[in-house]
Amino acid sequence: MIISGSVVKYGDNIDTDVIVPGKYLGITDYEELGRHALEGIDPDFSSKIKQTSILVVGENFGCGSSREEAPVALKYAGVKCIIAKSFARIFYRNAINIGLPIVVCSEASEKLNDGDMVTINLAEGVIINTSRNEVYRTKALPGFILEILKDGGLVAYLRRRLT
Amino acid sequence: MSAMNIVEKILCRVSGKSVVEPGEIIRAKVDRLMFHDLTGPLTVKAFKEIGVSKVWDPDRVVVIFDHLVPPNGERAALNQKIIREFVKEQKIKWFYDIGRGGICHQVMVEKGHAKPGELIIGADSHTCTYGAVGAFSTGMGATDVAAVLATGETWLRVPETVCVKIDGELGDMVTSKDVILYVIGCLGVSGAVYKAVVFKGSTVERMSVSGRMTMCNMAVEMGAKTGIVEPDHVTEQFFKSKNIPYGSGFVSDQNAAFDETYTFDVSKLGPQVACPNSVDNVKPVSEVEGIKVDQAYIGSCTNGRLEDLRLAARIAKGKRVKPDVRAIIVPASQEVYQEALREGLIEVFLQAGVLVCNPTCGACIGAHMGVISEGETCIASINRNFIGRMGSPKAKVYLASPATVMASALTGVITDPRGVAA
C-alpha cells in the first residue's frame, strides 16, 4: 500500500478526549464526527487536513479512552495516514481495525514538518520526504495487519474469512 | 523451563503455548467479554456487519449500562434500546440494565465476573481494573470487541512486563489513589506504553481489593496494557466473603524477569494532586493548597467504592459544604449505594449539602450530572484531567483522593485532608 500527501503536524500525548470530546460520542454520522476531529487543540483541523491528508504527531498519540470514534473521526476528517513516534495501544488497534493506516517512525516524526510532501510505502516500511529528498525507514507492518488494512478494516477482513 | 511472570503465565494459558516472548503476537481465547452503553452501539453494528448470526458464547458476555445512566437524551435512549434488543436476541446471560448494576468495572469485580488467571477483554480503556483480582484484563475498541463476540478470540502482542514495587505504611488520609498518582507523576503518561505493570510490595499486599482496583484502574494512564496484582490472601478473602467460586490463578515465579523494576517508598508520602491538563502533572497537595474550587466530585470506576465513601463521610460528618461549592457524590454501583445507605454514609452527605447521584460515569466523561462550565475548576476523584474531560475545554480538573476532594468541598479551596479530618 502506497499513500501520498502533505503533512500537518502536532505534538506529544494527544489524548482521545481532545480527538473526540465525550459529548460527541454516540453520533453515528461519521462525516459529522469528522468535523469535530481534534477541535480541542485546533478548531481548523478538519479544514486543514482536507488539503494535506498526512497527520504527523509525537509520542503516545491517542492515549486515553478506548473510543473507536477517535480514529473514525480522523479518517472521516480526511486523514489518509498517521505517522507517530509512538501510539497508545488501544488507539493503534482501533486505527487498524477501522482501516486507517498508521506508521511508527521516530525519525519521520521528528524530521517531517508542516507542508512537507511525503510518500509512504506500508509494506516496505519506507517514508520518502519528497520536499527535502530524505528517506526514513521503519519496521514494515506484519502481513495480517496489512491484509486488514487492504480489506478496509477488521469487519471486512472477518466477513471475507468467516462467511 | 525458564521462570515466567504472572502475565506470561496467563498468556500461555489462553494461547495454548508453553512459552511466550515479549513482542510476539499470539492468538488468545478470551474468558470473558464486556461492553457498555457507550461502546455497545458500534460493537453491535460491527458484529452485524461481520455477518455471523450468533455470538460465540452468550454465557461469557457481560453487558452493563453505566455511561449515560439514565439516558441524558434521545440519542442515548435509542442506543440503549438497540443494545437491549441485541442482548435479548443473542440471549446474553449477564445484562445489567439501569438500576441493576452500576459502573461497569465495579460491577465486573463486585459480581464475580472477573477472576484470577482469566483473560478479560472490555470495550473500555479502564478494563485494566480487574488486574486487582489477578486477571489479565485490557481495553479494546468496538470493532475488536465485535471480533471477539464473533470468534471468542483476539490477537495480542505479548507485552514487556514492568514491576512497580511499593513499600511502606501509608499515613492516615493517604490512600491508594495518592500512591498511584505519585507513581504516574514519576513515570509519566507514556511511562509504560504497551507494557504490563505488576504492582508488588508490602504496601500493595496490605491494600484491599478496592484499593488495588484504584491502582490497576489508572495503569492505563501511563499507557499500560494492563495493571495486575498477584492473587494472595486478600484476593482469597474477597471471593470467600462474597461466596464466589474462583480459581487460584497465577503468581510470578520467584526468579521471573521483569523488563524494569521501579521501587517506591511511600511511608512519608502525603496526599497528591494531578494538576491540569495531564495525569502526570502531579504535585503534593501542599503545593496547590488554596486554589479555589467550584465543584468537588467523588465517584467513577477509580474511586466510588465503599471505602472511598467511608473516608469521605469521616471528613464530612457534622460539617457543611462551603456555600459556593457544588459537591457531588456518585456511588460506583447499586450495591455500594445500598451499603452506604445502611451504614448511614448517605445521611452524612445529605446533611452536609452534598448532591448524591445514581451510579453512572456521568460527569467523569463530561456527559451529564455535573458537567462544568468554562472558567470553572473541579477537584475530582476520577482518573483523567484531559482538556474538556468534564465539560468545557476551558475548565480545569484536578485529580485527587476522595479524602482530598471532600476536604476541599468543605473549605472551598484545595485542602490537605489531614488538617480537616476529625
Coordinates of C-alpha atoms in Angstrom, one line a residue:
Chain A
M1 CA 0.0 0.0 0.0
I2 CA 1.4 3.4 -1.0
I3 CA 0.0 6.7 0.4
S4 CA 1.0 10.2 -0.6
G5 CA 0.1 13.7 0.7
S6 CA 1.4 16.7 2.6
V7 CA 2.0 17.0 6.3
V8 CA 0.2 18.6 9.1
K9 CA 2.0 18.3 12.4
Y10 CA 1.1 18.3 16.2
G11 CA 2.9 17.3 19.4
D12 CA 3.1 14.6 22.1
N13 CA 0.5 12.8 24.2
I14 CA -2.6 13.9 22.3
D15 CA -5.5 12.2 24.0
T16 CA -8.8 10.8 22.8
D17 CA -10.8 13.4 24.7
V18 CA -9.1 16.1 22.5
I19 CA -9.5 14.0 19.3
V20 CA -13.2 13.5 20.0
P21 CA -14.7 15.0 23.2
G22 CA -17.1 12.8 25.2
K23 CA -20.1 14.9 24.3
Y24 CA -19.9 13.8 20.6
L25 CA -19.8 10.1 21.5
G26 CA -22.9 8.2 20.2
I27 CA -23.0 10.2 17.0
T28 CA -23.2 7.7 14.2
D29 CA -22.9 10.1 11.3
Y30 CA -19.2 9.7 10.7
E31 CA -18.9 12.8 8.5
E32 CA -20.3 14.8 11.4
L33 CA -17.8 13.2 13.8
G34 CA -15.0 14.1 11.4
R35 CA -16.0 17.8 11.5
H36 CA -15.2 17.7 15.3
A37 CA -11.9 15.9 15.0
L38 CA -9.1 17.4 17.1
E39 CA -11.1 20.5 17.6
G40 CA -9.8 20.5 21.2
I41 CA -6.3 21.6 20.1
D42 CA -7.0 23.1 16.6
P43 CA -10.5 24.3 15.7
D44 CA -9.3 24.5 12.0
F45 CA -8.1 20.9 11.8
S46 CA -10.9 19.4 9.7
S47 CA -10.4 22.1 7.0
K48 CA -6.6 21.8 7.1
I49 CA -6.4 18.1 6.8
K50 CA -8.6 18.1 3.7
Q51 CA -5.7 19.9 1.9
T52 CA -3.0 17.8 3.4
S53 CA -4.1 14.2 4.5
I54 CA -1.0 13.1 6.3
L55 CA -1.1 13.6 10.1
V56 CA 2.3 13.6 11.9
V57 CA 2.5 13.5 15.7
G58 CA 4.9 12.8 18.5
E59 CA 4.7 10.1 21.2
N60 CA 1.8 8.3 22.8
F61 CA -0.8 9.6 20.3
G62 CA -4.3 8.6 21.1
C63 CA -3.8 8.0 24.8
G64 CA -6.9 7.8 27.0
S65 CA -10.1 6.1 26.3
S66 CA -11.0 3.2 24.1
R67 CA -13.4 5.2 21.9
E68 CA -13.2 4.0 18.4
E69 CA -14.7 7.3 17.4
A70 CA -11.2 8.8 17.7
P71 CA -9.6 7.1 14.6
V72 CA -13.0 7.1 12.9
A73 CA -13.3 10.9 13.2
L74 CA -9.7 11.4 11.9
K75 CA -10.4 9.1 9.0
Y76 CA -13.6 10.8 8.0
A77 CA -12.0 14.2 8.5
G78 CA -9.6 13.2 5.7
V79 CA -6.6 11.7 7.3
K80 CA -5.0 9.1 5.0
C81 CA -2.2 8.0 7.3
I82 CA -0.8 8.9 10.7
I83 CA 2.9 8.9 11.4
A84 CA 3.9 9.0 15.1
K85 CA 6.9 8.4 17.4
S86 CA 4.5 6.0 19.3
F87 CA 0.8 5.3 19.6
A88 CA -1.2 4.4 22.7
R89 CA -2.1 0.8 22.2
I90 CA -5.9 0.9 22.1
F91 CA -5.7 3.7 19.5
Y92 CA -3.2 1.7 17.5
R93 CA -5.5 -1.3 17.3
N94 CA -8.6 0.8 16.7
A95 CA -7.0 2.6 13.8
I96 CA -6.0 -0.7 12.1
N97 CA -9.4 -2.1 12.8
I98 CA -11.3 0.7 11.1
G99 CA -8.8 0.7 8.1
L100 CA -6.8 3.8 8.9
P101 CA -3.1 3.2 8.1
I102 CA -0.6 4.2 10.8
V103 CA 3.2 4.1 10.9
V104 CA 5.5 4.2 13.9
C105 CA 8.7 6.1 13.0
S106 CA 10.6 8.3 15.4
E107 CA 12.9 9.8 12.7
A108 CA 10.0 10.8 10.4
S109 CA 8.0 12.1 13.4
E110 CA 11.0 14.4 14.3
K111 CA 12.1 15.5 10.8
L112 CA 8.8 16.0 9.0
N113 CA 7.3 19.5 9.1
D114 CA 4.1 21.2 8.2
G115 CA 3.7 21.2 4.4
D116 CA 6.3 18.5 3.5
M117 CA 5.2 16.2 0.7
V118 CA 5.6 12.5 1.7
T119 CA 5.1 9.1 0.1
I120 CA 4.6 6.2 2.5
N121 CA 5.1 2.5 1.5
L122 CA 3.5 0.5 4.3
A123 CA 4.5 -3.0 3.1
E124 CA 8.2 -1.9 3.0
G125 CA 8.2 0.4 5.9
V126 CA 9.7 3.3 3.9
I127 CA 8.7 7.0 4.1
I128 CA 10.0 9.4 1.4
N129 CA 10.1 13.1 2.1
T130 CA 10.0 14.4 -1.5
S131 CA 10.2 18.1 -0.3
R132 CA 13.6 17.5 1.2
N133 CA 14.8 14.4 -0.6
E134 CA 15.0 12.4 2.7
V135 CA 14.1 8.7 3.3
Y136 CA 13.1 7.4 6.7
R137 CA 12.9 3.7 7.4
T138 CA 10.8 1.8 9.9
K139 CA 9.5 -1.7 10.5
A140 CA 7.1 -2.9 7.9
L141 CA 3.6 -3.8 9.3
P142 CA 3.1 -7.5 9.8
G143 CA 1.3 -9.4 7.0
F144 CA -2.0 -9.9 8.6
I145 CA -2.3 -6.2 9.6
L146 CA -1.6 -5.2 6.0
E147 CA -4.3 -7.6 5.0
I148 CA -6.8 -6.0 7.4
L149 CA -5.8 -2.5 6.1
K150 CA -6.2 -3.7 2.4
D151 CA -9.6 -5.0 3.2
G152 CA -10.5 -1.6 4.7
G153 CA -10.7 -2.8 8.3
L154 CA -11.3 -5.8 10.6
V155 CA -15.0 -6.1 9.8
A156 CA -14.5 -6.6 6.1
Y157 CA -11.5 -8.9 6.8
L158 CA -13.5 -11.2 9.0
R159 CA -16.5 -11.1 6.7
R160 CA -14.3 -12.4 3.9
R161 CA -13.0 -15.2 6.1
L162 CA -16.0 -16.2 8.2
T163 CA -18.9 -16.0 5.9
Chain B
M1 CA 11.7 -24.3 31.8
S2 CA 12.6 -20.7 32.3
A3 CA 10.9 -18.6 35.0
M4 CA 7.8 -16.7 34.0
N5 CA 6.0 -13.8 35.4
I6 CA 2.2 -13.7 36.1
V7 CA 1.4 -12.0 32.7
E8 CA 3.4 -14.6 30.7
K9 CA 1.7 -17.4 32.6
I10 CA -1.8 -16.2 31.8
L11 CA -1.0 -15.5 28.2
C12 CA 0.5 -19.0 27.9
R13 CA -2.7 -20.5 29.2
V14 CA -5.0 -18.6 26.9
S15 CA -2.8 -19.1 23.8
G16 CA -2.2 -22.8 24.5
K17 CA 1.6 -22.2 24.3
S18 CA 4.2 -23.4 26.8
V19 CA 6.2 -20.2 26.5
V20 CA 5.6 -16.7 25.2
E21 CA 8.1 -13.9 24.4
P22 CA 7.5 -10.2 24.8
G23 CA 6.9 -8.7 21.3
E24 CA 5.4 -12.0 20.0
I25 CA 1.9 -11.8 18.6
I26 CA -0.4 -14.5 19.8
R27 CA -4.0 -15.7 19.2
A28 CA -5.7 -15.9 22.5
K29 CA -9.0 -17.4 23.7
V30 CA -11.0 -14.9 25.7
D31 CA -12.5 -15.9 29.0
R32 CA -14.9 -13.0 29.4
L33 CA -16.1 -10.1 27.3
M34 CA -17.6 -6.8 28.5
F35 CA -19.1 -3.8 26.7
H36 CA -21.3 -0.9 27.9
D37 CA -23.9 1.5 26.6
L38 CA -21.4 3.9 25.0
T39 CA -19.2 1.4 23.2
G40 CA -22.1 -1.0 22.6
P41 CA -23.8 0.6 19.6
L42 CA -20.6 0.5 17.5
T43 CA -19.8 -3.0 18.8
V44 CA -23.3 -4.3 17.7
K45 CA -23.1 -2.5 14.4
A46 CA -19.6 -4.1 13.7
F47 CA -20.8 -7.5 14.8
K48 CA -23.8 -7.4 12.4
E49 CA -21.5 -6.2 9.6
I50 CA -19.2 -9.2 10.1
G51 CA -22.2 -11.3 9.2
V52 CA -22.2 -14.2 11.7
S53 CA -25.5 -14.9 13.2
K54 CA -24.7 -15.8 16.8
V55 CA -22.3 -14.6 19.5
W56 CA -19.6 -17.2 20.2
D57 CA -20.7 -17.8 23.8
P58 CA -23.6 -15.8 25.4
D59 CA -22.6 -17.1 28.9
R60 CA -19.2 -15.3 28.7
V61 CA -20.6 -11.9 27.6
V62 CA -21.4 -9.2 30.1
V63 CA -23.3 -6.0 29.1
I64 CA -23.5 -3.2 31.6
F65 CA -25.3 0.2 31.2
D66 CA -23.3 2.9 33.0
H67 CA -22.0 5.8 30.9
L68 CA -25.3 7.6 30.2
V69 CA -27.5 6.3 33.0
P70 CA -30.3 7.2 32.9
P71 CA -30.2 8.3 29.3
N72 CA -29.4 12.1 29.0
G73 CA -31.2 12.5 25.7
E74 CA -32.9 10.7 22.9
R75 CA -29.7 9.6 21.2
A76 CA -28.6 7.7 24.4
A77 CA -32.1 6.3 24.8
L78 CA -32.1 4.9 21.3
N79 CA -28.6 3.5 21.6
Q80 CA -29.6 1.7 24.8
K81 CA -32.7 0.3 23.2
I82 CA -30.6 -1.1 20.3
I83 CA -28.3 -2.9 22.8
R84 CA -31.2 -4.1 24.9
E85 CA -32.7 -5.7 21.8
F86 CA -29.3 -7.3 20.9
V87 CA -28.9 -8.7 24.4
K88 CA -32.4 -10.3 24.1
E89 CA -31.9 -11.6 20.6
Q90 CA -28.5 -13.1 21.4
K91 CA -29.6 -14.5 24.8
I92 CA -26.7 -12.8 26.5
K93 CA -26.6 -14.1 30.1
W94 CA -25.2 -11.2 32.0
F95 CA -27.0 -7.9 31.4
Y96 CA -27.1 -5.1 33.9
D97 CA -29.7 -2.6 32.8
I98 CA -30.3 0.7 34.6
G99 CA -30.8 0.3 38.3
R100 CA -29.3 -3.2 38.4
G101 CA -25.6 -2.8 38.3
G102 CA -23.6 0.4 38.2
I103 CA -20.3 1.4 36.8
C104 CA -19.1 -1.5 34.6
H105 CA -15.7 -2.1 36.2
Q106 CA -17.1 -2.0 39.7
V107 CA -19.8 -4.5 38.7
M108 CA -17.4 -6.8 36.9
V109 CA -15.4 -7.3 40.1
E110 CA -18.2 -7.0 42.6
K111 CA -20.4 -9.6 40.9
G112 CA -17.6 -12.0 40.3
H113 CA -17.3 -11.7 36.5
A114 CA -13.5 -11.2 36.8
K115 CA -11.4 -13.9 38.4
P116 CA -7.7 -14.7 38.9
G117 CA -5.9 -16.0 35.9
E118 CA -8.5 -15.1 33.3
L119 CA -8.2 -13.1 30.1
I120 CA -10.9 -10.4 30.1
I121 CA -11.5 -8.0 27.2
G122 CA -13.7 -5.0 27.5
A123 CA -14.7 -2.2 25.3
D124 CA -13.5 0.4 27.7
S125 CA -9.9 1.6 28.4
H126 CA -10.3 1.1 32.2
T127 CA -10.9 -2.6 31.7
C128 CA -7.4 -3.0 33.2
T129 CA -9.1 -2.5 36.6
Y130 CA -9.6 -6.3 37.1
G131 CA -5.9 -6.9 37.5
A132 CA -6.8 -6.1 41.1
V133 CA -8.1 -9.7 41.4
G134 CA -5.2 -11.2 39.3
A135 CA -6.9 -11.3 35.9
F136 CA -5.2 -10.1 32.7
S137 CA -7.7 -7.6 31.5
T138 CA -7.4 -5.0 28.9
G139 CA -9.5 -2.5 26.9
M140 CA -10.1 -2.6 23.2
G141 CA -12.2 -0.7 20.7
A142 CA -15.7 -1.6 19.5
T143 CA -14.5 -3.5 16.4
D144 CA -12.0 -5.6 18.2
V145 CA -14.7 -6.4 20.7
A146 CA -17.1 -7.3 17.9
A147 CA -14.5 -9.7 16.5
V148 CA -14.3 -11.4 19.9
L149 CA -18.1 -11.6 20.0
A150 CA -18.0 -13.4 16.7
T151 CA -15.0 -15.7 17.3
G152 CA -14.1 -15.8 21.0
E153 CA -10.6 -15.0 20.1
T154 CA -8.3 -12.0 19.7
W155 CA -4.8 -11.2 18.8
L156 CA -2.4 -9.8 21.4
R157 CA 1.1 -8.6 21.4
V158 CA 2.8 -10.1 24.4
P159 CA 3.8 -7.1 26.4
E160 CA 7.0 -6.4 28.2
T161 CA 6.3 -6.5 31.9
V162 CA 7.5 -3.9 34.4
C163 CA 7.4 -4.3 38.2
V164 CA 6.3 -1.4 40.3
K165 CA 7.3 -2.3 43.9
I166 CA 5.8 -0.1 46.6
D167 CA 6.8 -0.4 50.2
G168 CA 6.0 1.5 53.4
E169 CA 2.9 2.0 55.5
L170 CA 0.5 4.7 54.4
G171 CA -0.3 7.5 56.8
D172 CA -3.8 8.4 57.8
M173 CA -5.8 10.0 55.0
V174 CA -3.2 8.9 52.4
T175 CA -4.8 6.3 50.0
S176 CA -4.1 4.1 47.1
K177 CA -5.1 7.0 44.9
D178 CA -2.3 9.1 46.3
V179 CA 0.1 6.2 45.6
I180 CA -0.9 5.7 42.0
L181 CA -0.9 9.5 41.3
Y182 CA 2.6 9.6 42.7
V183 CA 3.8 6.7 40.6
I184 CA 2.3 8.2 37.4
G185 CA 3.9 11.5 38.3
C186 CA 7.3 9.8 38.4
L187 CA 6.9 7.5 35.4
G188 CA 4.9 9.8 33.1
V189 CA 1.8 9.4 31.0
S190 CA 3.8 7.4 28.4
G191 CA 6.0 5.6 31.1
A192 CA 4.6 2.2 30.4
V193 CA 3.2 2.4 26.8
Y194 CA 2.1 -1.1 25.6
K195 CA 3.6 -2.7 28.8
A196 CA 2.0 -4.7 31.6
V197 CA 2.6 -3.4 35.1
V198 CA 2.7 -5.7 38.0
F199 CA 2.2 -4.0 41.4
K200 CA 4.1 -5.6 44.2
G201 CA 5.5 -4.7 47.6
S202 CA 4.3 -4.5 51.2
T203 CA 2.0 -1.5 50.6
V204 CA 0.1 -3.3 47.9
E205 CA -0.1 -6.5 50.0
R206 CA -1.8 -4.5 52.7
M207 CA -4.3 -2.9 50.3
S208 CA -7.9 -4.1 50.0
V209 CA -9.2 -5.3 46.6
S210 CA -10.9 -1.9 46.4
G211 CA -7.6 0.0 46.8
R212 CA -5.9 -2.4 44.3
M213 CA -8.7 -1.6 41.8
T214 CA -7.8 2.1 42.0
M215 CA -4.2 1.3 41.3
C216 CA -4.9 -1.1 38.4
N217 CA -7.6 1.2 37.0
M218 CA -5.0 4.0 36.5
A219 CA -2.3 1.8 34.9
V220 CA -3.7 2.8 31.5
E221 CA -3.0 6.5 32.4
M222 CA 0.7 5.7 32.0
G223 CA 0.0 3.9 28.7
A224 CA 0.0 0.3 30.2
K225 CA -1.9 -2.5 28.6
T226 CA -2.9 -3.7 32.0
G227 CA -2.1 -3.4 35.7
I228 CA -2.1 -6.5 37.8
V229 CA -1.6 -7.6 41.4
E230 CA -0.7 -11.2 42.1
P231 CA -3.6 -13.1 43.9
D232 CA -2.9 -13.6 47.6
H233 CA -4.8 -14.0 50.9
V234 CA -6.6 -10.6 50.4
T235 CA -7.9 -11.9 47.0
E236 CA -8.9 -15.2 48.5
Q237 CA -10.8 -13.4 51.4
F238 CA -12.5 -11.2 48.9
F239 CA -14.0 -14.1 46.9
K240 CA -14.8 -16.1 50.0
S241 CA -16.7 -13.3 51.7
K242 CA -18.9 -13.0 48.6
N243 CA -19.3 -16.7 48.2
I244 CA -18.0 -16.6 44.7
P245 CA -16.2 -19.7 43.4
Y246 CA -12.8 -18.9 42.0
G247 CA -9.5 -20.4 40.8
S248 CA -6.2 -19.5 42.4
G249 CA -4.8 -18.0 39.2
F250 CA -1.1 -17.4 38.8
V251 CA 1.8 -15.7 40.6
S252 CA 5.2 -14.9 39.1
D253 CA 8.0 -17.4 39.6
Q254 CA 10.4 -16.2 42.3
N255 CA 13.2 -15.6 39.8
A256 CA 10.9 -14.3 37.0
A257 CA 12.4 -11.5 34.9
F258 CA 10.9 -8.0 34.5
D259 CA 11.7 -5.5 31.8
E260 CA 12.3 -3.0 34.5
T261 CA 11.7 -2.7 38.3
Y262 CA 10.7 0.6 39.8
T263 CA 10.8 0.9 43.6
F264 CA 8.9 3.4 45.7
D265 CA 8.9 4.1 49.5
V266 CA 5.6 5.6 50.4
S267 CA 6.0 5.7 54.2
K268 CA 6.4 9.5 54.1
L269 CA 4.0 10.2 51.2
G270 CA 1.4 12.8 51.7
P271 CA -1.8 13.4 49.6
Q272 CA -1.1 14.0 45.9
V273 CA -3.0 16.0 43.3
A274 CA -2.7 15.8 39.5
C275 CA -3.0 19.3 38.1
P276 CA -4.5 20.3 34.7
N277 CA -4.2 19.0 32.0
S278 CA -2.2 15.9 32.4
V279 CA -2.4 12.9 34.7
D280 CA 1.3 13.1 35.3
N281 CA 1.3 16.7 36.3
V282 CA 1.4 15.5 39.9
K283 CA 2.2 17.7 42.9
P284 CA 1.9 17.2 46.7
V285 CA -1.3 18.8 47.9
S286 CA 0.8 21.3 49.9
E287 CA 1.9 22.9 46.7
V288 CA -1.6 23.6 45.4
E289 CA -3.4 24.2 48.6
G290 CA -5.6 27.3 48.5
I291 CA -6.7 27.0 44.8
K292 CA -10.4 27.8 44.7
V293 CA -12.8 25.1 43.5
D294 CA -16.3 25.4 42.1
Q295 CA -17.1 21.7 42.2
A296 CA -16.0 18.7 44.1
Y297 CA -16.8 15.3 42.6
I298 CA -16.4 11.9 44.2
G299 CA -17.2 8.9 42.1
S300 CA -16.2 6.9 39.0
C301 CA -14.6 3.5 38.5
T302 CA -11.4 4.9 40.1
N303 CA -12.9 6.0 43.5
G304 CA -16.6 5.5 44.0
R305 CA -16.4 2.4 46.2
L306 CA -17.5 1.9 49.8
E307 CA -14.1 2.5 51.4
D308 CA -13.9 5.8 49.4
L309 CA -17.3 6.9 50.7
R310 CA -16.5 5.9 54.2
L311 CA -13.4 8.0 54.1
A312 CA -15.4 11.0 52.7
A313 CA -18.1 10.6 55.3
R314 CA -15.5 10.6 58.1
I315 CA -14.4 14.0 56.9
A316 CA -17.9 15.4 56.1
K317 CA -19.6 14.2 59.3
G318 CA -21.3 17.1 61.1
K319 CA -19.9 19.6 58.7
R320 CA -21.3 21.6 55.7
V321 CA -20.1 22.0 52.1
K322 CA -18.8 25.6 51.5
P323 CA -21.8 27.6 50.1
D324 CA -20.1 28.5 46.8
V325 CA -19.1 24.9 46.1
R326 CA -21.2 22.1 44.5
A327 CA -20.3 18.7 45.9
I328 CA -21.5 15.6 44.0
I329 CA -21.0 12.0 45.1
V330 CA -21.7 9.1 42.8
P331 CA -21.6 5.7 44.4
A332 CA -19.9 3.2 41.9
S333 CA -22.7 0.7 42.0
Q334 CA -26.2 -0.1 43.3
E335 CA -24.6 -2.4 45.8
V336 CA -22.2 0.3 47.0
Y337 CA -25.1 2.8 47.2
Q338 CA -27.2 0.4 49.3
E339 CA -24.4 -0.4 51.7
A340 CA -23.6 3.3 52.1
L341 CA -27.2 3.9 52.9
R342 CA -27.2 1.1 55.5
E343 CA -24.1 2.5 57.1
G344 CA -25.5 6.0 57.3
L345 CA -23.0 7.5 54.9
I346 CA -25.6 8.9 52.6
E347 CA -27.3 10.6 55.5
V348 CA -24.0 12.3 56.4
F349 CA -23.6 13.5 52.8
L350 CA -27.1 14.8 52.5
Q351 CA -26.8 16.7 55.8
A352 CA -23.5 18.2 54.6
G353 CA -25.2 19.6 51.5
V354 CA -23.9 17.0 49.0
L355 CA -25.8 16.0 45.9
V356 CA -25.8 12.2 45.8
C357 CA -26.4 10.9 42.3
N358 CA -27.2 7.4 41.0
P359 CA -24.3 5.2 39.8
T360 CA -23.0 6.4 36.4
C361 CA -19.9 7.6 34.6
G362 CA -21.8 10.8 34.1
A363 CA -19.6 13.9 34.7
C364 CA -16.4 11.9 34.6
I365 CA -16.8 11.8 30.8
G366 CA -18.3 15.3 30.6
A367 CA -21.6 13.8 29.6
H368 CA -24.1 14.7 32.3
M369 CA -24.8 15.0 36.1
G370 CA -22.1 17.6 36.9
V371 CA -20.7 18.9 33.7
I372 CA -18.6 22.0 34.3
S373 CA -18.6 25.3 32.5
E374 CA -15.7 27.4 31.1
G375 CA -13.6 29.1 33.7
E376 CA -14.7 26.7 36.4
T377 CA -12.5 24.4 38.5
C378 CA -13.4 20.9 39.7
I379 CA -11.5 18.7 42.1
A380 CA -12.4 15.1 41.3
S381 CA -11.6 11.6 42.5
I382 CA -11.7 10.4 38.8
N383 CA -8.9 9.2 36.5
R384 CA -8.4 11.8 33.8
N385 CA -8.0 15.6 33.7
F386 CA -7.6 16.0 29.9
I387 CA -8.7 19.2 28.3
G388 CA -12.6 19.1 28.1
R389 CA -12.8 15.8 30.1
M390 CA -15.6 17.0 32.4
G391 CA -17.2 19.6 30.1
S392 CA -15.8 22.9 28.8
P393 CA -12.3 22.8 27.3
K394 CA -11.8 26.0 29.2
A395 CA -12.5 24.3 32.6
K396 CA -9.8 22.9 34.9
V397 CA -9.8 19.5 36.6
Y398 CA -7.6 18.5 39.5
L399 CA -7.4 14.7 40.3
A400 CA -7.2 13.7 44.0
S401 CA -8.3 11.1 46.5
P402 CA -11.8 11.1 47.9
A403 CA -10.4 12.4 51.1
T404 CA -8.8 15.4 49.5
V405 CA -11.9 16.1 47.4
M406 CA -14.2 16.0 50.4
A407 CA -11.8 18.2 52.5
S408 CA -11.7 20.7 49.6
A409 CA -15.5 20.7 49.3
L410 CA -15.8 21.8 52.9
T411 CA -13.2 24.6 52.7
G412 CA -13.9 25.8 49.1
V413 CA -10.2 25.5 48.2
I414 CA -7.8 22.6 47.6
T415 CA -7.1 21.3 51.0
D416 CA -4.9 18.7 52.7
P417 CA -7.5 16.2 54.3
R418 CA -5.1 15.6 57.2
G419 CA -5.9 19.0 58.6
V420 CA -9.7 18.6 58.3
A421 CA -10.3 15.1 59.5
A422 CA -11.9 14.5 62.9

